[in-house]
PDB file of C-alpha atoms in Angstrom:
ATOM      1  CA  UNK A   9      31.263 -75.242  20.079  1.00 47.00           C
ATOM      2  CA  UNK A  10      31.032 -78.043  17.615  1.00 52.00           C
ATOM      3  CA  UNK A  11      31.037 -81.610  18.815  1.00 56.00           C
ATOM      4  CA  UNK A  12      29.932 -83.361  15.656  1.00 66.00           C
ATOM      5  CA  UNK A  13      32.327 -85.254  13.456  1.00 77.00           C
ATOM      6  CA  UNK A  14      30.356 -85.145  10.229  1.00 90.00           C
ATOM      7  CA  UNK A  15      32.325 -84.280   7.102  1.00 91.00           C
ATOM      8  CA  UNK A  16      30.034 -81.997   5.086  1.00 93.00           C
ATOM      9  CA  UNK A  17      31.883 -82.832   1.856  1.00 92.00           C
ATOM     10  CA  UNK A  18      30.830 -86.473   2.169  1.00 93.00           C
ATOM     11  CA  UNK A  19      27.092 -85.667   2.187  1.00 96.00           C
ATOM     12  CA  UNK A  20      24.660 -85.837  -0.732  1.00 96.00           C
ATOM     13  CA  UNK A  21      21.203 -84.382  -1.204  1.00 98.00           C
ATOM     14  CA  UNK A  22      18.699 -87.202  -0.723  1.00 97.00           C
ATOM     15  CA  UNK A  23      20.793 -89.143   1.810  1.00 97.00           C
ATOM     16  CA  UNK A  24      18.719 -90.489   4.673  1.00 97.00           C
ATOM     17  CA  UNK A  25      20.143 -89.368   8.036  1.00 97.00           C
ATOM     18  CA  UNK A  26      17.911 -91.436  10.299  1.00 97.00           C
ATOM     19  CA  UNK A  27      14.443 -92.479  11.305  1.00 98.00           C
ATOM     20  CA  UNK A  28      12.579 -93.094  14.537  1.00 98.00           C
ATOM     21  CA  UNK A  29       9.133 -94.244  15.582  1.00 98.00           C
ATOM     22  CA  UNK A  30       7.694 -92.263  18.477  1.00 98.00           C
ATOM     23  CA  UNK A  31       5.013 -93.929  20.541  1.00 98.00           C
ATOM     24  CA  UNK A  32       2.752 -91.193  21.954  1.00 98.00           C
ATOM     25  CA  UNK A  33       0.571 -92.336  24.843  1.00 98.00           C
ATOM     26  CA  UNK A  34      -1.759 -90.313  27.040  1.00 98.00           C
ATOM     27  CA  UNK A  35       1.123 -90.260  29.542  1.00 98.00           C
ATOM     28  CA  UNK A  36       3.317 -88.603  26.899  1.00 98.00           C
ATOM     29  CA  UNK A  37       0.726 -85.847  26.486  1.00 98.00           C
ATOM     30  CA  UNK A  38       0.472 -85.211  30.224  1.00 98.00           C
ATOM     31  CA  UNK A  39       4.273 -85.112  30.490  1.00 98.00           C
ATOM     32  CA  UNK A  40       4.512 -82.675  27.585  1.00 98.00           C
ATOM     33  CA  UNK A  41       1.745 -80.503  29.045  1.00 97.00           C
ATOM     34  CA  UNK A  42       3.689 -80.191  32.293  1.00 97.00           C
ATOM     35  CA  UNK A  43       7.035 -79.624  30.617  1.00 97.00           C
ATOM     36  CA  UNK A  44       5.757 -76.997  28.193  1.00 96.00           C
ATOM     37  CA  UNK A  45       3.035 -75.321  30.232  1.00 93.00           C
ATOM     38  CA  UNK A  46       0.409 -75.971  27.541  1.00 91.00           C
ATOM     39  CA  UNK A  47      -2.544 -77.266  29.545  1.00 92.00           C
ATOM     40  CA  UNK A  48      -5.201 -77.016  26.859  1.00 90.00           C
ATOM     41  CA  UNK A  49      -7.644 -79.800  27.909  1.00 93.00           C
ATOM     42  CA  UNK A  50      -8.063 -81.001  24.290  1.00 92.00           C
ATOM     43  CA  UNK A  51      -4.769 -82.797  24.977  1.00 95.00           C
ATOM     44  CA  UNK A  52      -5.967 -84.877  27.948  1.00 96.00           C
ATOM     45  CA  UNK A  53      -9.764 -84.804  28.320  1.00 95.00           C
ATOM     46  CA  UNK A  54     -11.961 -86.776  25.895  1.00 96.00           C
ATOM     47  CA  UNK A  55     -15.160 -85.064  27.029  1.00 96.00           C
ATOM     48  CA  UNK A  56     -13.654 -81.636  26.411  1.00 93.00           C
ATOM     49  CA  UNK A  57     -12.182 -82.615  23.039  1.00 92.00           C
ATOM     50  CA  UNK A  58     -15.590 -83.915  21.903  1.00 93.00           C
ATOM     51  CA  UNK A  59     -17.366 -80.793  23.169  1.00 92.00           C
ATOM     52  CA  UNK A  60     -15.287 -78.666  20.777  1.00 86.00           C
ATOM     53  CA  UNK A  61     -16.007 -80.941  17.826  1.00 87.00           C
ATOM     54  CA  UNK A  62     -12.868 -83.097  17.796  1.00 90.00           C
ATOM     55  CA  UNK A  63     -12.909 -86.875  17.305  1.00 93.00           C
ATOM     56  CA  UNK A  64     -10.854 -87.327  20.452  1.00 94.00           C
ATOM     57  CA  UNK A  65      -7.796 -86.233  22.403  1.00 97.00           C
ATOM     58  CA  UNK A  66      -4.961 -85.108  20.160  1.00 96.00           C
ATOM     59  CA  UNK A  67      -1.255 -84.610  20.723  1.00 97.00           C
ATOM     60  CA  UNK A  68       0.167 -81.097  21.073  1.00 97.00           C
ATOM     61  CA  UNK A  69       1.454 -80.064  17.643  1.00 97.00           C
ATOM     62  CA  UNK A  70       4.521 -78.837  19.500  1.00 98.00           C
ATOM     63  CA  UNK A  71       5.111 -82.337  20.889  1.00 98.00           C
ATOM     64  CA  UNK A  72       5.191 -83.748  17.350  1.00 98.00           C
ATOM     65  CA  UNK A  73       7.439 -80.889  16.255  1.00 98.00           C
ATOM     66  CA  UNK A  74       9.757 -81.343  19.249  1.00 98.00           C
ATOM     67  CA  UNK A  75      10.015 -85.121  18.818  1.00 98.00           C
ATOM     68  CA  UNK A  76      10.483 -85.022  15.033  1.00 98.00           C
ATOM     69  CA  UNK A  77      13.582 -82.817  15.216  1.00 98.00           C
ATOM     70  CA  UNK A  78      15.275 -85.408  17.432  1.00 98.00           C
ATOM     71  CA  UNK A  79      16.076 -87.360  14.258  1.00 98.00           C
ATOM     72  CA  UNK A  80      18.256 -84.412  13.185  1.00 98.00           C
ATOM     73  CA  UNK A  81      19.614 -83.947  16.731  1.00 97.00           C
ATOM     74  CA  UNK A  82      20.551 -87.634  16.967  1.00 97.00           C
ATOM     75  CA  UNK A  83      22.326 -87.430  13.621  1.00 97.00           C
ATOM     76  CA  UNK A  84      24.427 -84.388  14.498  1.00 96.00           C
ATOM     77  CA  UNK A  85      24.771 -85.347  18.173  1.00 93.00           C
ATOM     78  CA  UNK A  86      23.704 -82.055  19.716  1.00 91.00           C
ATOM     79  CA  UNK A  87      20.623 -79.853  20.065  1.00 96.00           C
ATOM     80  CA  UNK A  88      22.723 -76.674  19.751  1.00 96.00           C
ATOM     81  CA  UNK A  89      23.506 -77.375  16.085  1.00 97.00           C
ATOM     82  CA  UNK A  90      19.875 -76.798  15.036  1.00 98.00           C
ATOM     83  CA  UNK A  91      20.047 -73.176  13.847  1.00 98.00           C
ATOM     84  CA  UNK A  92      16.626 -72.847  12.268  1.00 98.00           C
ATOM     85  CA  UNK A  93      13.654 -75.209  12.468  1.00 98.00           C
ATOM     86  CA  UNK A  94      10.152 -74.759  11.137  1.00 98.00           C
ATOM     87  CA  UNK A  95       7.078 -76.886  10.470  1.00 98.00           C
ATOM     88  CA  UNK A  96       3.500 -76.621   9.307  1.00 98.00           C
ATOM     89  CA  UNK A  97       0.869 -78.567  11.230  1.00 98.00           C
ATOM     90  CA  UNK A  98      -1.108 -80.407   8.553  1.00 97.00           C
ATOM     91  CA  UNK A  99      -3.097 -83.108  10.401  1.00 96.00           C
ATOM     92  CA  UNK A 100      -3.928 -83.767  14.059  1.00 95.00           C
ATOM     93  CA  UNK A 101      -2.384 -86.794  15.814  1.00 98.00           C
ATOM     94  CA  UNK A 102      -5.207 -88.537  17.688  1.00 97.00           C
ATOM     95  CA  UNK A 103      -3.951 -90.474  20.697  1.00 98.00           C
ATOM     96  CA  UNK A 104      -6.030 -93.521  21.595  1.00 97.00           C
ATOM     97  CA  UNK A 105      -6.357 -94.354  25.317  1.00 96.00           C
ATOM     98  CA  UNK A 106      -5.303 -97.983  24.864  1.00 96.00           C
ATOM     99  CA  UNK A 107      -3.081 -97.952  21.793  1.00 97.00           C
ATOM    100  CA  UNK A 108      -1.617 -94.462  21.762  1.00 98.00           C
ATOM    101  CA  UNK A 109      -0.358 -93.169  18.424  1.00 98.00           C
ATOM    102  CA  UNK A 110       2.735 -94.077  16.444  1.00 98.00           C
ATOM    103  CA  UNK A 111       4.492 -91.254  14.617  1.00 98.00           C
ATOM    104  CA  UNK A 112       7.193 -92.346  12.201  1.00 98.00           C
ATOM    105  CA  UNK A 113       9.788 -89.697  11.407  1.00 98.00           C
ATOM    106  CA  UNK A 114      12.384 -89.899   8.656  1.00 98.00           C
ATOM    107  CA  UNK A 115      15.065 -87.315   7.929  1.00 98.00           C
ATOM    108  CA  UNK A 116      16.724 -86.725   4.584  1.00 98.00           C
ATOM    109  CA  UNK A 117      19.235 -84.178   3.372  1.00 98.00           C
ATOM    110  CA  UNK A 118      17.363 -81.524   1.384  1.00 98.00           C
ATOM    111  CA  UNK A 119      20.068 -78.946   0.713  1.00 98.00           C
ATOM    112  CA  UNK A 120      23.760 -78.373   1.454  1.00 97.00           C
ATOM    113  CA  UNK A 121      25.392 -74.947   1.784  1.00 97.00           C
ATOM    114  CA  UNK A 122      29.094 -75.779   1.791  1.00 95.00           C
ATOM    115  CA  UNK A 123      30.350 -72.208   2.358  1.00 95.00           C
ATOM    116  CA  UNK A 124      28.145 -71.636   5.383  1.00 95.00           C
ATOM    117  CA  UNK A 125      28.554 -75.209   6.666  1.00 95.00           C
ATOM    118  CA  UNK A 126      24.777 -75.571   6.801  1.00 97.00           C
ATOM    119  CA  UNK A 127      22.752 -78.647   5.923  1.00 98.00           C
ATOM    120  CA  UNK A 128      18.971 -78.707   5.615  1.00 98.00           C
ATOM    121  CA  UNK A 129      17.297 -81.842   6.938  1.00 98.00           C
ATOM    122  CA  UNK A 130      13.797 -82.429   5.579  1.00 98.00           C
ATOM    123  CA  UNK A 131      11.689 -84.377   8.033  1.00 98.00           C
ATOM    124  CA  UNK A 132       8.639 -86.429   7.197  1.00 98.00           C
ATOM    125  CA  UNK A 133       6.289 -87.344  10.042  1.00 98.00           C
ATOM    126  CA  UNK A 134       3.581 -89.909   9.363  1.00 98.00           C
ATOM    127  CA  UNK A 135       0.827 -91.186  11.653  1.00 98.00           C
ATOM    128  CA  UNK A 136      -1.850 -93.632  10.479  1.00 96.00           C
ATOM    129  CA  UNK A 137      -0.690 -93.155   6.866  1.00 97.00           C
ATOM    130  CA  UNK A 138      -1.146 -89.371   7.018  1.00 97.00           C
ATOM    131  CA  UNK A 139       1.570 -86.719   6.906  1.00 98.00           C
ATOM    132  CA  UNK A 140       1.096 -84.795  10.153  1.00 98.00           C
ATOM    133  CA  UNK A 141       3.806 -82.196   9.519  1.00 98.00           C
ATOM    134  CA  UNK A 142       4.380 -80.271   6.316  1.00 97.00           C
ATOM    135  CA  UNK A 143       7.493 -78.451   5.170  1.00 97.00           C
ATOM    136  CA  UNK A 144       9.340 -79.654   8.293  1.00 98.00           C
ATOM    137  CA  UNK A 145      12.866 -78.379   7.756  1.00 98.00           C
ATOM    138  CA  UNK A 146      15.779 -78.142  10.157  1.00 98.00           C
ATOM    139  CA  UNK A 147      18.947 -76.252   9.249  1.00 98.00           C
ATOM    140  CA  UNK A 148      21.881 -77.899  10.963  1.00 98.00           C
ATOM    141  CA  UNK A 149      25.181 -76.088  11.489  1.00 96.00           C
ATOM    142  CA  UNK A 150      28.129 -78.452  11.015  1.00 94.00           C
TER     143      UNK A 150
ATOM    144  CA  UNK B  22     -12.690 -62.206  13.679  1.00 69.00           C
ATOM    145  CA  UNK B  23      -9.327 -61.043  14.932  1.00 79.00           C
ATOM    146  CA  UNK B  24      -9.046 -57.248  14.975  1.00 82.00           C
ATOM    147  CA  UNK B  25      -7.005 -56.272  11.913  1.00 82.00           C
ATOM    148  CA  UNK B  26      -5.836 -53.139  13.730  1.00 85.00           C
ATOM    149  CA  UNK B  27      -3.495 -55.123  15.990  1.00 90.00           C
ATOM    150  CA  UNK B  28      -1.232 -55.780  12.982  1.00 92.00           C
ATOM    151  CA  UNK B  29       2.108 -54.193  13.872  1.00 93.00           C
ATOM    152  CA  UNK B  30       1.245 -53.966  17.569  1.00 93.00           C
ATOM    153  CA  UNK B  31       4.152 -54.661  19.928  1.00 94.00           C
ATOM    154  CA  UNK B  32       3.565 -56.033  23.394  1.00 94.00           C
ATOM    155  CA  UNK B  33       5.769 -55.097  26.364  1.00 93.00           C
ATOM    156  CA  UNK B  34       8.639 -57.396  27.358  1.00 94.00           C
ATOM    157  CA  UNK B  35       7.724 -60.294  29.631  1.00 94.00           C
ATOM    158  CA  UNK B  36       9.225 -60.708  33.112  1.00 95.00           C
ATOM    159  CA  UNK B  37      12.556 -62.591  33.038  1.00 97.00           C
ATOM    160  CA  UNK B  38      12.284 -66.397  32.850  1.00 98.00           C
ATOM    161  CA  UNK B  39      15.143 -68.276  34.517  1.00 98.00           C
ATOM    162  CA  UNK B  40      15.969 -71.451  32.584  1.00 98.00           C
ATOM    163  CA  UNK B  41      16.570 -74.271  35.085  1.00 98.00           C
ATOM    164  CA  UNK B  42      18.566 -77.448  34.629  1.00 98.00           C
ATOM    165  CA  UNK B  43      15.738 -79.675  35.744  1.00 98.00           C
ATOM    166  CA  UNK B  44      13.307 -77.860  33.429  1.00 98.00           C
ATOM    167  CA  UNK B  45      15.610 -78.627  30.513  1.00 98.00           C
ATOM    168  CA  UNK B  46      15.811 -82.286  31.549  1.00 98.00           C
ATOM    169  CA  UNK B  47      12.037 -82.449  31.992  1.00 98.00           C
ATOM    170  CA  UNK B  48      11.427 -80.863  28.575  1.00 98.00           C
ATOM    171  CA  UNK B  49      14.069 -83.064  26.932  1.00 98.00           C
ATOM    172  CA  UNK B  50      12.399 -86.190  28.339  1.00 98.00           C
ATOM    173  CA  UNK B  51       8.981 -84.992  27.187  1.00 98.00           C
ATOM    174  CA  UNK B  52      10.168 -84.593  23.547  1.00 98.00           C
ATOM    175  CA  UNK B  53      12.078 -87.914  23.554  1.00 98.00           C
ATOM    176  CA  UNK B  54      15.499 -86.208  23.418  1.00 98.00           C
ATOM    177  CA  UNK B  55      18.375 -88.467  24.378  1.00 95.00           C
ATOM    178  CA  UNK B  56      21.399 -86.322  23.406  1.00 96.00           C
ATOM    179  CA  UNK B  57      23.842 -86.056  26.317  1.00 97.00           C
ATOM    180  CA  UNK B  58      24.194 -82.238  26.166  1.00 97.00           C
ATOM    181  CA  UNK B  59      20.542 -81.845  27.272  1.00 98.00           C
ATOM    182  CA  UNK B  60      20.872 -84.257  30.234  1.00 98.00           C
ATOM    183  CA  UNK B  61      24.458 -84.421  31.457  1.00 98.00           C
ATOM    184  CA  UNK B  62      26.141 -81.209  32.659  1.00 98.00           C
ATOM    185  CA  UNK B  63      29.645 -82.661  32.291  1.00 98.00           C
ATOM    186  CA  UNK B  64      28.912 -83.643  28.673  1.00 96.00           C
ATOM    187  CA  UNK B  65      27.522 -80.177  27.901  1.00 97.00           C
ATOM    188  CA  UNK B  66      30.579 -78.505  29.429  1.00 97.00           C
ATOM    189  CA  UNK B  67      32.945 -80.842  27.624  1.00 96.00           C
ATOM    190  CA  UNK B  68      31.246 -79.716  24.392  1.00 94.00           C
ATOM    191  CA  UNK B  69      31.955 -76.074  25.299  1.00 96.00           C
ATOM    192  CA  UNK B  70      28.634 -74.958  26.782  1.00 97.00           C
ATOM    193  CA  UNK B  71      28.301 -73.322  30.212  1.00 97.00           C
ATOM    194  CA  UNK B  72      25.495 -75.722  31.211  1.00 98.00           C
ATOM    195  CA  UNK B  73      22.778 -78.029  29.810  1.00 98.00           C
ATOM    196  CA  UNK B  74      21.608 -77.183  26.277  1.00 98.00           C
ATOM    197  CA  UNK B  75      17.850 -76.875  25.729  1.00 98.00           C
ATOM    198  CA  UNK B  76      16.162 -78.873  22.943  1.00 98.00           C
ATOM    199  CA  UNK B  77      15.537 -76.884  19.717  1.00 98.00           C
ATOM    200  CA  UNK B  78      11.855 -76.243  20.483  1.00 98.00           C
ATOM    201  CA  UNK B  79      12.289 -75.218  24.145  1.00 98.00           C
ATOM    202  CA  UNK B  80      11.810 -71.544  23.172  1.00 98.00           C
ATOM    203  CA  UNK B  81       8.082 -72.315  22.909  1.00 98.00           C
ATOM    204  CA  UNK B  82       7.958 -72.030  26.717  1.00 97.00           C
ATOM    205  CA  UNK B  83       9.091 -68.392  26.458  1.00 97.00           C
ATOM    206  CA  UNK B  84       6.926 -67.668  23.408  1.00 96.00           C
ATOM    207  CA  UNK B  85       3.904 -68.971  25.343  1.00 93.00           C
ATOM    208  CA  UNK B  86       4.361 -66.268  27.988  1.00 91.00           C
ATOM    209  CA  UNK B  87       4.220 -63.525  25.368  1.00 93.00           C
ATOM    210  CA  UNK B  88       1.285 -65.183  23.644  1.00 91.00           C
ATOM    211  CA  UNK B  89      -0.690 -65.084  26.896  1.00 89.00           C
ATOM    212  CA  UNK B  90      -0.457 -61.289  26.943  1.00 90.00           C
ATOM    213  CA  UNK B  91      -1.959 -61.146  23.428  1.00 91.00           C
ATOM    214  CA  UNK B  92      -4.708 -63.629  24.191  1.00 88.00           C
ATOM    215  CA  UNK B  93      -5.611 -61.537  27.236  1.00 89.00           C
ATOM    216  CA  UNK B  94      -5.688 -58.323  25.170  1.00 91.00           C
ATOM    217  CA  UNK B  95      -9.329 -57.306  24.545  1.00 90.00           C
ATOM    218  CA  UNK B  96      -8.237 -55.226  21.539  1.00 90.00           C
ATOM    219  CA  UNK B  97      -6.920 -58.341  19.728  1.00 88.00           C
ATOM    220  CA  UNK B  98     -10.219 -60.155  20.427  1.00 86.00           C
ATOM    221  CA  UNK B  99      -8.870 -63.715  19.977  1.00 87.00           C
ATOM    222  CA  UNK B 100     -11.170 -66.560  21.047  1.00 82.00           C
ATOM    223  CA  UNK B 101      -8.650 -69.097  22.372  1.00 78.00           C
ATOM    224  CA  UNK B 102     -11.131 -71.986  22.166  1.00 76.00           C
ATOM    225  CA  UNK B 103     -11.174 -71.512  18.374  1.00 81.00           C
ATOM    226  CA  UNK B 104      -7.407 -71.354  17.921  1.00 86.00           C
ATOM    227  CA  UNK B 105      -5.505 -73.967  15.891  1.00 88.00           C
ATOM    228  CA  UNK B 106      -1.723 -73.904  15.556  1.00 92.00           C
ATOM    229  CA  UNK B 107      -0.930 -73.373  11.868  1.00 95.00           C
ATOM    230  CA  UNK B 108       2.833 -73.262  11.767  1.00 97.00           C
ATOM    231  CA  UNK B 109       5.870 -72.623  13.928  1.00 98.00           C
ATOM    232  CA  UNK B 110       9.500 -71.756  13.404  1.00 98.00           C
ATOM    233  CA  UNK B 111      12.487 -71.041  15.656  1.00 98.00           C
ATOM    234  CA  UNK B 112      15.534 -69.174  14.384  1.00 98.00           C
ATOM    235  CA  UNK B 113      18.364 -69.415  16.902  1.00 98.00           C
ATOM    236  CA  UNK B 114      21.197 -66.897  17.186  1.00 98.00           C
ATOM    237  CA  UNK B 115      22.572 -69.215  19.873  1.00 98.00           C
ATOM    238  CA  UNK B 116      21.196 -72.179  21.818  1.00 98.00           C
ATOM    239  CA  UNK B 117      19.327 -71.647  25.078  1.00 98.00           C
ATOM    240  CA  UNK B 118      21.292 -72.994  28.042  1.00 98.00           C
ATOM    241  CA  UNK B 119      20.485 -73.555  31.714  1.00 98.00           C
ATOM    242  CA  UNK B 120      21.080 -70.399  33.697  1.00 98.00           C
ATOM    243  CA  UNK B 121      19.795 -68.079  30.957  1.00 98.00           C
ATOM    244  CA  UNK B 122      17.466 -65.339  32.085  1.00 98.00           C
ATOM    245  CA  UNK B 123      15.175 -64.665  29.126  1.00 98.00           C
ATOM    246  CA  UNK B 124      12.641 -62.001  28.274  1.00 97.00           C
ATOM    247  CA  UNK B 125      10.530 -61.814  25.145  1.00 97.00           C
ATOM    248  CA  UNK B 126       8.983 -59.091  23.040  1.00 97.00           C
ATOM    249  CA  UNK B 127       6.107 -60.026  20.760  1.00 97.00           C
ATOM    250  CA  UNK B 128       5.003 -58.179  17.653  1.00 97.00           C
ATOM    251  CA  UNK B 129       1.927 -59.019  15.606  1.00 96.00           C
ATOM    252  CA  UNK B 130       3.483 -59.444  12.162  1.00 96.00           C
ATOM    253  CA  UNK B 131       0.274 -59.904  10.207  1.00 95.00           C
ATOM    254  CA  UNK B 132      -3.449 -60.497  10.448  1.00 94.00           C
ATOM    255  CA  UNK B 133      -5.173 -61.981   7.398  1.00 93.00           C
ATOM    256  CA  UNK B 134      -8.665 -63.228   6.823  1.00 90.00           C
ATOM    257  CA  UNK B 135      -9.309 -66.468   5.011  1.00 85.00           C
ATOM    258  CA  UNK B 136     -13.051 -66.670   4.450  1.00 88.00           C
ATOM    259  CA  UNK B 137     -14.633 -66.815   7.908  1.00 88.00           C
ATOM    260  CA  UNK B 138     -11.272 -67.604   9.536  1.00 90.00           C
ATOM    261  CA  UNK B 139      -8.389 -65.378  10.588  1.00 91.00           C
ATOM    262  CA  UNK B 140      -4.683 -66.077  10.403  1.00 94.00           C
ATOM    263  CA  UNK B 141      -2.476 -64.197  12.798  1.00 94.00           C
ATOM    264  CA  UNK B 142       1.325 -64.361  12.725  1.00 96.00           C
ATOM    265  CA  UNK B 143       3.481 -63.393  15.697  1.00 96.00           C
ATOM    266  CA  UNK B 144       7.200 -62.702  15.844  1.00 97.00           C
ATOM    267  CA  UNK B 145       8.557 -63.192  19.335  1.00 98.00           C
ATOM    268  CA  UNK B 146      12.115 -62.061  19.944  1.00 98.00           C
ATOM    269  CA  UNK B 147      13.809 -63.664  22.938  1.00 98.00           C
ATOM    270  CA  UNK B 148      16.670 -61.826  24.655  1.00 98.00           C
ATOM    271  CA  UNK B 149      19.153 -62.840  27.331  1.00 98.00           C
ATOM    272  CA  UNK B 150      20.183 -60.852  30.421  1.00 98.00           C
ATOM    273  CA  UNK B 151      22.708 -58.846  28.350  1.00 98.00           C
ATOM    274  CA  UNK B 152      19.888 -57.955  25.948  1.00 97.00           C
ATOM    275  CA  UNK B 153      21.442 -60.042  23.164  1.00 98.00           C
ATOM    276  CA  UNK B 154      19.032 -61.777  20.792  1.00 98.00           C
ATOM    277  CA  UNK B 155      18.918 -65.536  21.461  1.00 98.00           C
ATOM    278  CA  UNK B 156      16.013 -66.702  19.302  1.00 98.00           C
ATOM    279  CA  UNK B 157      13.199 -65.446  17.120  1.00 98.00           C
ATOM    280  CA  UNK B 158      10.057 -67.565  17.359  1.00 98.00           C
ATOM    281  CA  UNK B 159       7.549 -67.192  14.534  1.00 98.00           C
ATOM    282  CA  UNK B 160       4.098 -68.609  15.071  1.00 97.00           C
ATOM    283  CA  UNK B 161       0.936 -68.578  12.997  1.00 96.00           C
ATOM    284  CA  UNK B 162      -2.398 -69.292  14.629  1.00 94.00           C
ATOM    285  CA  UNK B 163      -5.594 -69.954  12.736  1.00 93.00           C
ATOM    286  CA  UNK B 164      -8.698 -68.658  14.496  1.00 89.00           C
ATOM    287  CA  UNK B 165     -11.743 -70.495  13.198  1.00 83.00           C
ATOM    288  CA  UNK B 166     -14.732 -68.275  12.415  1.00 81.00           C
ATOM    289  CA  UNK B 167     -18.187 -68.801  13.911  1.00 67.00           C
ATOM    290  CA  UNK B 168     -20.678 -71.182  12.315  1.00 52.00           C
TER     291      UNK B 168
END
C-alpha cells in the first residue's frame, strides 16, 4: 500500500518538502471541536477563556498538530504513510474574532533511514513570530 | 496535585468505536487535509485500502474516550480546568480506516511533579476488532498547581 512516487535516494537532509499557511478562524475552531469531540469552552468562548486567566480564545493544540502534518501528507500524497508523529505544544495560538490567526508551517527533511525506507520530516509552525510547536517530527514511510 | 499512586494504573478497555466515512471526511476537513485517500473512497481503494484513510491525528478521538475515564477517576484527582496539553505523539502500526471498530486501553505511564505543577503521561493502545494493535497514542498533560 504505497502510492507515493518519491525516490528516497534522491533526498537530502535539509531539503524543504513544502510549506503552507493555515488561516484559523473562530469557525475553524468550532468545526474542529465538532470533529474531534473536544468541546472545552476555552476554544470558543471569550468570557470563559478570560475567566481562567487566558488572554482570549485559543486554538486546540490538536488542531495545530493536525494541520501542521498536512505539509508532510501533501508531500507524500497519503495520510497512511505517516508512521509516527509527535509534537510539543510550546505556545498557544490565540484566534482573534475578526482576523483569526495565521499559522505558517514549513517541512524539512531531518533524517533519512535508507534501509527502513523512513524519512523524518521536521515541521516548524509559526504564529505571530512565535514557534507554537516544538520538536514536531513526522516519520514518513516511503 | 495528581495522585502519584496512579502511576502504572491501567484503565479498562473502552466500548468499541465504529469509524465512519463521514466522520473521517469531517475530521479531514477540520484539519485542512486535502489528500484524496481521506475524502474519495475510490481513490483510497485504488491505493489499496479497504475504505477512507483517517488523517494521522484522528486517533485523538479514540484517546479522548480513554482520557475521560481517567479524568472521571476520583483516585487520579485531576482538575480538568487546570489541564494544559504538553505533548502528543501517535505511533501507527497501520492507518485507521473507515469501518474499523476500535477499543482503547490506557495506562498511566508516569506522574511527575514540577514545582507546584504535575506532569502526567498516558499511553493509550488502540486495538481493532481482531485485537491487533493499530496505534499507540502517547500524551502528556500538565496540571497547573493552585496559586
